[in-house]
Amino acid sequence: ENLAKDFYNNIALGRSPAKSPSAGNRSPQKRGATSVFVTVLEVAGKSGRDLLSPSRGEVAFVDMGDGGVQVQGAVEANPRSSQELLAVFAEAKSRRATESTAINATSSRS
């Protein structure tokens, strides 16, 4: 939980991560208002599923031609606290595809 809180605060409040090489000895500086948006995908080969969608809907990957890839059809969550961020991750984790293997009863397939 502390990791999520630090992560959220560093991004949402415009603070530099304490261990960032670029942070040096500078103290955190406040910037303008920042919002955090989260998309969680399960990618297998060339297909992807949205883990924030209750139906685990398929998403499309679009080559932007400049080396970038855009994801279309994904839900974006907008957590407003570290607790909400953890809840988003927990929701996504509950929708991950898992399957038993000879070694692990809940091996991740995502």
CSV table of N, CA and C in Angstrom, one decimal:
chain,number,residue,atom,x,y,z
A,1,GLU,N,0.8,-1.2,0.0
A,1,GLU,CA,0.0,0.0,0.0
A,1,GLU,C,0.9,1.3,0.0
A,2,ASN,N,2.0,1.2,0.7
A,2,ASN,CA,2.9,2.4,0.7
A,2,ASN,C,3.4,2.7,-0.6
A,3,LEU,N,3.8,1.6,-1.4
A,3,LEU,CA,4.3,1.8,-2.7
A,3,LEU,C,3.3,2.5,-3.6
A,4,ALA,N,2.0,2.1,-3.5
A,4,ALA,CA,1.0,2.7,-4.3
A,4,ALA,C,0.8,4.2,-3.9
A,5,LYS,N,0.8,4.4,-2.6
A,5,LYS,CA,0.7,5.8,-2.1
A,5,LYS,C,1.8,6.7,-2.7
A,6,ASP,N,3.0,6.2,-2.6
A,6,ASP,CA,4.2,6.9,-3.1
A,6,ASP,C,4.1,7.2,-4.6
A,7,PHE,N,3.7,6.1,-5.3
A,7,PHE,CA,3.6,6.2,-6.7
A,7,PHE,C,2.5,7.3,-7.1
A,8,TYR,N,1.3,7.2,-6.5
A,8,TYR,CA,0.3,8.1,-6.8
A,8,TYR,C,0.7,9.5,-6.4
A,9,ASN,N,1.2,9.7,-5.2
A,9,ASN,CA,1.6,11.1,-4.8
A,9,ASN,C,2.7,11.6,-5.7
A,10,ASN,N,3.7,10.8,-6.1
A,10,ASN,CA,4.7,11.3,-7.0
A,10,ASN,C,4.1,11.8,-8.4
A,11,ILE,N,3.2,11.1,-8.9
A,11,ILE,CA,2.6,11.5,-10.2
A,11,ILE,C,1.5,12.5,-10.0
A,12,ALA,N,0.5,12.3,-9.2
A,12,ALA,CA,-0.6,13.2,-9.1
A,12,ALA,C,-0.3,14.5,-8.5
A,13,LEU,N,0.7,14.5,-7.6
A,13,LEU,CA,1.0,15.8,-6.9
A,13,LEU,C,2.3,16.5,-7.5
A,14,GLY,N,2.8,15.9,-8.6
A,14,GLY,CA,3.9,16.5,-9.4
A,14,GLY,C,5.2,16.4,-8.6
A,15,ARG,N,5.4,15.4,-7.8
A,15,ARG,CA,6.6,15.2,-7.1
A,15,ARG,C,7.6,14.3,-7.8
A,16,SER,N,8.9,14.6,-7.7
A,16,SER,CA,9.9,13.7,-8.3
A,16,SER,C,10.1,12.5,-7.4
A,17,PRO,N,10.1,11.3,-7.9
A,17,PRO,CA,10.4,10.1,-7.1
A,17,PRO,C,11.8,10.3,-6.4
A,18,ALA,N,11.8,9.9,-5.1
A,18,ALA,CA,13.0,10.1,-4.3
A,18,ALA,C,14.2,9.4,-4.9
A,19,LYS,N,14.0,8.2,-5.5
A,19,LYS,CA,15.2,7.5,-6.0
A,19,LYS,C,15.4,7.7,-7.5
A,20,SER,N,14.8,8.7,-8.1
A,20,SER,CA,15.0,8.9,-9.5
A,20,SER,C,16.3,9.6,-9.7
A,21,PRO,N,17.1,9.1,-10.7
A,21,PRO,CA,18.4,9.6,-11.0
A,21,PRO,C,18.3,11.1,-11.3
A,22,SER,N,17.2,11.6,-11.9
A,22,SER,CA,17.1,13.0,-12.3
A,22,SER,C,16.7,13.8,-11.2
A,23,ALA,N,16.3,13.2,-10.0
A,23,ALA,CA,15.8,14.0,-8.9
A,23,ALA,C,16.9,14.7,-8.2
A,24,GLY,N,18.1,14.1,-8.2
A,24,GLY,CA,19.2,14.7,-7.5
A,24,GLY,C,18.9,15.0,-6.0
A,25,ASN,N,19.4,16.2,-5.6
A,25,ASN,CA,19.1,16.6,-4.2
A,25,ASN,C,18.0,17.7,-4.2
A,26,ARG,N,17.3,17.8,-5.3
A,26,ARG,CA,16.2,18.8,-5.3
A,26,ARG,C,15.1,18.4,-4.4
A,27,SER,N,14.4,19.4,-3.8
A,27,SER,CA,13.2,19.1,-3.0
A,27,SER,C,12.0,19.0,-4.0
A,28,PRO,N,11.0,18.3,-3.7
A,28,PRO,CA,9.8,18.2,-4.6
A,28,PRO,C,9.2,19.5,-4.9
A,29,GLN,N,8.9,19.8,-6.1
A,29,GLN,CA,8.3,21.0,-6.5
A,29,GLN,C,6.8,20.7,-7.0
A,30,LYS,N,5.9,21.6,-6.5
A,30,LYS,CA,4.6,21.5,-7.0
A,30,LYS,C,4.4,22.1,-8.3
A,31,ARG,N,3.7,21.3,-9.2
A,31,ARG,CA,3.4,21.9,-10.5
A,31,ARG,C,1.9,22.1,-10.6
A,32,GLY,N,1.4,22.3,-11.8
A,32,GLY,CA,-0.1,22.5,-11.9
A,32,GLY,C,-0.8,21.2,-11.6
A,33,ALA,N,-2.1,21.3,-11.6
A,33,ALA,CA,-2.9,20.1,-11.3
A,33,ALA,C,-2.7,19.0,-12.3
A,34,THR,N,-2.5,17.8,-11.8
A,34,THR,CA,-2.3,16.6,-12.6
A,34,THR,C,-3.3,15.6,-12.3
A,35,SER,N,-3.7,14.9,-13.3
A,35,SER,CA,-4.7,13.8,-13.1
A,35,SER,C,-4.0,12.5,-13.5
A,36,VAL,N,-4.4,11.4,-12.9
A,36,VAL,CA,-3.8,10.1,-13.1
A,36,VAL,C,-4.9,9.3,-13.8
A,37,PHE,N,-4.6,8.7,-15.0
A,37,PHE,CA,-5.5,7.8,-15.7
A,37,PHE,C,-4.8,6.5,-15.8
A,38,VAL,N,-5.5,5.4,-15.6
A,38,VAL,CA,-5.0,4.1,-15.6
A,38,VAL,C,-5.8,3.2,-16.6
A,39,THR,N,-5.1,2.5,-17.4
A,39,THR,CA,-5.6,1.4,-18.3
A,39,THR,C,-4.9,0.2,-18.0
A,40,VAL,N,-5.5,-1.0,-17.9
A,40,VAL,CA,-4.9,-2.2,-17.6
A,40,VAL,C,-5.3,-3.2,-18.6
A,41,LEU,N,-4.3,-3.7,-19.3
A,41,LEU,CA,-4.6,-4.7,-20.5
A,41,LEU,C,-3.9,-6.0,-20.2
A,42,GLU,N,-4.5,-7.0,-20.8
A,42,GLU,CA,-4.0,-8.4,-20.9
A,42,GLU,C,-3.6,-8.6,-22.3
A,43,VAL,N,-2.3,-8.8,-22.6
A,43,VAL,CA,-1.9,-8.9,-24.0
A,43,VAL,C,-1.4,-10.3,-24.2
A,44,ALA,N,-1.8,-10.9,-25.3
A,44,ALA,CA,-1.4,-12.2,-25.7
A,44,ALA,C,-1.2,-12.2,-27.2
A,45,GLY,N,0.0,-12.3,-27.7
A,45,GLY,CA,0.3,-12.2,-29.1
A,45,GLY,C,-0.1,-10.8,-29.7
A,46,LYS,N,-1.0,-10.8,-30.6
A,46,LYS,CA,-1.4,-9.6,-31.2
A,46,LYS,C,-2.8,-9.1,-30.7
A,47,SER,N,-3.3,-9.8,-29.8
A,47,SER,CA,-4.6,-9.4,-29.2
A,47,SER,C,-4.5,-8.9,-27.8
A,48,GLY,N,-5.5,-8.1,-27.4
A,48,GLY,CA,-5.5,-7.6,-26.0
A,48,GLY,C,-6.9,-7.5,-25.5
A,49,ARG,N,-7.0,-7.7,-24.2
A,49,ARG,CA,-8.3,-7.6,-23.5
A,49,ARG,C,-8.2,-6.5,-22.4
A,50,ASP,N,-9.3,-5.8,-22.2
A,50,ASP,CA,-9.3,-4.7,-21.2
A,50,ASP,C,-9.7,-5.3,-19.9
A,51,LEU,N,-8.8,-5.2,-18.9
A,51,LEU,CA,-9.1,-5.8,-17.6
A,51,LEU,C,-9.9,-4.9,-16.7
A,52,LEU,N,-10.2,-3.7,-17.1
A,52,LEU,CA,-11.1,-2.8,-16.3
A,52,LEU,C,-12.5,-2.9,-16.8
A,53,SER,N,-12.7,-3.5,-18.0
A,53,SER,CA,-14.1,-3.7,-18.5
A,53,SER,C,-14.7,-4.9,-17.9
A,54,PRO,N,-15.9,-4.8,-17.3
A,54,PRO,CA,-16.6,-6.0,-16.8
A,54,PRO,C,-16.6,-7.2,-17.7
A,55,SER,N,-16.7,-6.9,-19.0
A,55,SER,CA,-16.8,-8.0,-20.0
A,55,SER,C,-15.4,-8.4,-20.6
A,56,ARG,N,-14.3,-7.8,-20.0
A,56,ARG,CA,-13.0,-8.1,-20.5
A,56,ARG,C,-12.9,-7.9,-22.1
A,57,GLY,N,-13.5,-6.8,-22.5
A,57,GLY,CA,-13.7,-6.5,-24.0
A,57,GLY,C,-12.3,-6.5,-24.7
A,58,GLU,N,-12.4,-6.9,-25.9
A,58,GLU,CA,-11.1,-6.8,-26.8
A,58,GLU,C,-10.8,-5.4,-27.1
A,59,VAL,N,-9.5,-5.1,-27.2
A,59,VAL,CA,-9.0,-3.8,-27.6
A,59,VAL,C,-8.3,-3.9,-28.9
A,60,ALA,N,-8.1,-2.8,-29.6
A,60,ALA,CA,-7.4,-2.8,-30.8
A,60,ALA,C,-6.1,-2.0,-30.6
A,61,PHE,N,-5.0,-2.5,-31.2
A,61,PHE,CA,-3.8,-1.8,-31.2
A,61,PHE,C,-3.6,-1.2,-32.6
A,62,VAL,N,-3.3,0.1,-32.7
A,62,VAL,CA,-3.2,0.8,-33.9
A,62,VAL,C,-1.8,1.3,-34.0
A,63,ASP,N,-1.0,0.9,-35.1
A,63,ASP,CA,0.3,1.4,-35.3
A,63,ASP,C,0.2,2.9,-35.8
A,64,MET,N,0.8,3.8,-35.1
A,64,MET,CA,0.7,5.2,-35.4
A,64,MET,C,1.7,5.6,-36.5
A,65,GLY,N,2.6,4.7,-36.9
A,65,GLY,CA,3.5,5.0,-38.0
A,65,GLY,C,4.8,5.7,-37.6
A,66,ASP,N,4.8,6.2,-36.4
A,66,ASP,CA,6.0,6.9,-35.8
A,66,ASP,C,6.7,6.1,-34.8
A,67,GLY,N,6.4,4.8,-34.7
A,67,GLY,CA,7.0,4.0,-33.7
A,67,GLY,C,6.1,3.8,-32.5
A,68,GLY,N,5.0,4.6,-32.4
A,68,GLY,CA,4.1,4.5,-31.3
A,68,GLY,C,2.9,3.6,-31.6
A,69,VAL,N,2.2,3.2,-30.6
A,69,VAL,CA,1.0,2.3,-30.7
A,69,VAL,C,0.0,2.9,-29.9
A,70,GLN,N,-1.2,3.1,-30.5
A,70,GLN,CA,-2.4,3.6,-29.7
A,70,GLN,C,-3.3,2.4,-29.4
A,71,VAL,N,-3.9,2.4,-28.2
A,71,VAL,CA,-4.8,1.4,-27.8
A,71,VAL,C,-6.2,2.0,-27.9
A,72,GLN,N,-7.1,1.3,-28.7
A,72,GLN,CA,-8.5,1.8,-28.8
A,72,GLN,C,-9.4,0.8,-28.2
A,73,GLY,N,-10.4,1.3,-27.5
A,73,GLY,CA,-11.5,0.5,-26.9
A,73,GLY,C,-11.3,0.2,-25.5
A,74,ALA,N,-10.3,0.8,-24.8
A,74,ALA,CA,-10.0,0.5,-23.4
A,74,ALA,C,-10.6,1.5,-22.5
A,75,VAL,N,-11.0,1.0,-21.3
A,75,VAL,CA,-11.6,1.8,-20.3
A,75,VAL,C,-10.4,2.5,-19.5
A,76,GLU,N,-10.6,3.8,-19.2
A,76,GLU,CA,-9.6,4.5,-18.4
A,76,GLU,C,-10.2,4.8,-17.0
A,77,ALA,N,-9.5,4.4,-16.0
A,77,ALA,CA,-9.9,4.7,-14.6
A,77,ALA,C,-9.2,6.0,-14.3
A,78,ASN,N,-9.8,6.8,-13.4
A,78,ASN,CA,-9.3,8.0,-12.9
A,78,ASN,C,-9.2,8.0,-11.4
A,79,PRO,N,-8.3,7.3,-10.8
A,79,PRO,CA,-8.2,7.2,-9.4
A,79,PRO,C,-7.8,8.6,-8.8
A,80,ARG,N,-8.4,8.9,-7.7
A,80,ARG,CA,-8.1,10.2,-7.1
A,80,ARG,C,-7.4,10.1,-5.8
A,81,SER,N,-7.0,8.9,-5.4
A,81,SER,CA,-6.2,8.7,-4.2
A,81,SER,C,-5.4,7.4,-4.4
A,82,SER,N,-4.5,7.1,-3.5
A,82,SER,CA,-3.7,5.9,-3.6
A,82,SER,C,-4.6,4.7,-3.3
A,83,GLN,N,-5.6,4.9,-2.4
A,83,GLN,CA,-6.6,3.8,-2.1
A,83,GLN,C,-7.4,3.4,-3.4
A,84,GLU,N,-7.8,4.4,-4.1
A,84,GLU,CA,-8.6,4.2,-5.4
A,84,GLU,C,-7.7,3.5,-6.4
A,85,LEU,N,-6.4,3.9,-6.5
A,85,LEU,CA,-5.4,3.2,-7.4
A,85,LEU,C,-5.3,1.8,-7.0
A,86,LEU,N,-5.2,1.4,-5.8
A,86,LEU,CA,-5.1,0.0,-5.3
A,86,LEU,C,-6.3,-0.7,-5.7
A,87,ALA,N,-7.5,-0.1,-5.6
A,87,ALA,CA,-8.8,-0.7,-5.9
A,87,ALA,C,-8.8,-1.0,-7.4
A,88,VAL,N,-8.3,-0.1,-8.2
A,88,VAL,CA,-8.3,-0.3,-9.7
A,88,VAL,C,-7.4,-1.5,-10.0
A,89,PHE,N,-6.2,-1.6,-9.4
A,89,PHE,CA,-5.3,-2.7,-9.6
A,89,PHE,C,-6.0,-4.0,-9.2
A,90,ALA,N,-6.7,-4.0,-8.0
A,90,ALA,CA,-7.3,-5.2,-7.5
A,90,ALA,C,-8.4,-5.7,-8.5
A,91,GLU,N,-9.2,-4.7,-9.0
A,91,GLU,CA,-10.2,-5.1,-9.9
A,91,GLU,C,-9.7,-5.7,-11.2
A,92,ALA,N,-8.6,-5.1,-11.7
A,92,ALA,CA,-8.0,-5.7,-12.9
A,92,ALA,C,-7.4,-7.1,-12.6
A,93,LYS,N,-6.7,-7.2,-11.5
A,93,LYS,CA,-6.1,-8.5,-11.1
A,93,LYS,C,-7.2,-9.6,-11.1
A,94,SER,N,-8.4,-9.3,-10.6
A,94,SER,CA,-9.5,-10.2,-10.5
A,94,SER,C,-10.0,-10.7,-11.8
A,95,ARG,N,-9.7,-10.0,-12.9
A,95,ARG,CA,-10.1,-10.4,-14.2
A,95,ARG,C,-9.0,-11.0,-15.1
A,96,ARG,N,-7.8,-11.1,-14.5
A,96,ARG,CA,-6.7,-11.8,-15.3
A,96,ARG,C,-7.1,-13.2,-15.6
A,97,ALA,N,-6.6,-13.6,-16.8
A,97,ALA,CA,-6.8,-15.0,-17.2
A,97,ALA,C,-5.7,-15.9,-16.5
A,98,THR,N,-6.2,-16.9,-15.8
A,98,THR,CA,-5.2,-17.8,-15.1
A,98,THR,C,-5.7,-19.2,-15.5
A,99,GLU,N,-4.7,-20.1,-15.4
A,99,GLU,CA,-5.0,-21.5,-15.8
A,99,GLU,C,-4.1,-22.4,-15.0
A,100,SER,N,-4.5,-23.5,-14.6
A,100,SER,CA,-3.7,-24.5,-13.8
A,100,SER,C,-2.6,-25.0,-14.7
A,101,THR,N,-1.4,-25.3,-14.1
A,101,THR,CA,-0.4,-26.0,-14.8
A,101,THR,C,0.1,-27.1,-13.8
A,102,ALA,N,1.0,-27.9,-14.2
A,102,ALA,CA,1.4,-29.0,-13.4
A,102,ALA,C,2.2,-28.5,-12.2
A,103,ILE,N,2.7,-27.3,-12.3
A,103,ILE,CA,3.5,-26.7,-11.2
A,103,ILE,C,2.7,-25.7,-10.3
A,104,ASN,N,1.9,-25.0,-11.0
A,104,ASN,CA,1.2,-23.9,-10.3
A,104,ASN,C,-0.3,-23.9,-10.5
A,105,ALA,N,-1.1,-24.0,-9.5
A,105,ALA,CA,-2.6,-24.1,-9.7
A,105,ALA,C,-3.2,-22.8,-10.3
A,106,THR,N,-2.6,-21.7,-10.1
A,106,THR,CA,-3.2,-20.5,-10.7
A,106,THR,C,-2.1,-19.7,-11.5
A,107,SER,N,-1.5,-20.4,-12.4
A,107,SER,CA,-0.4,-19.7,-13.3
A,107,SER,C,-1.0,-18.6,-14.1
A,108,SER,N,-0.4,-17.5,-14.1
A,108,SER,CA,-0.8,-16.4,-14.9
A,108,SER,C,-0.7,-16.6,-16.4
A,109,ARG,N,-1.6,-16.3,-17.2
A,109,ARG,CA,-1.5,-16.3,-18.6
A,109,ARG,C,-1.6,-14.9,-19.2
A,110,SER,N,-1.3,-14.0,-18.3
A,110,SER,CA,-1.3,-12.6,-18.8
A,110,SER,C,0.0,-12.0,-18.6
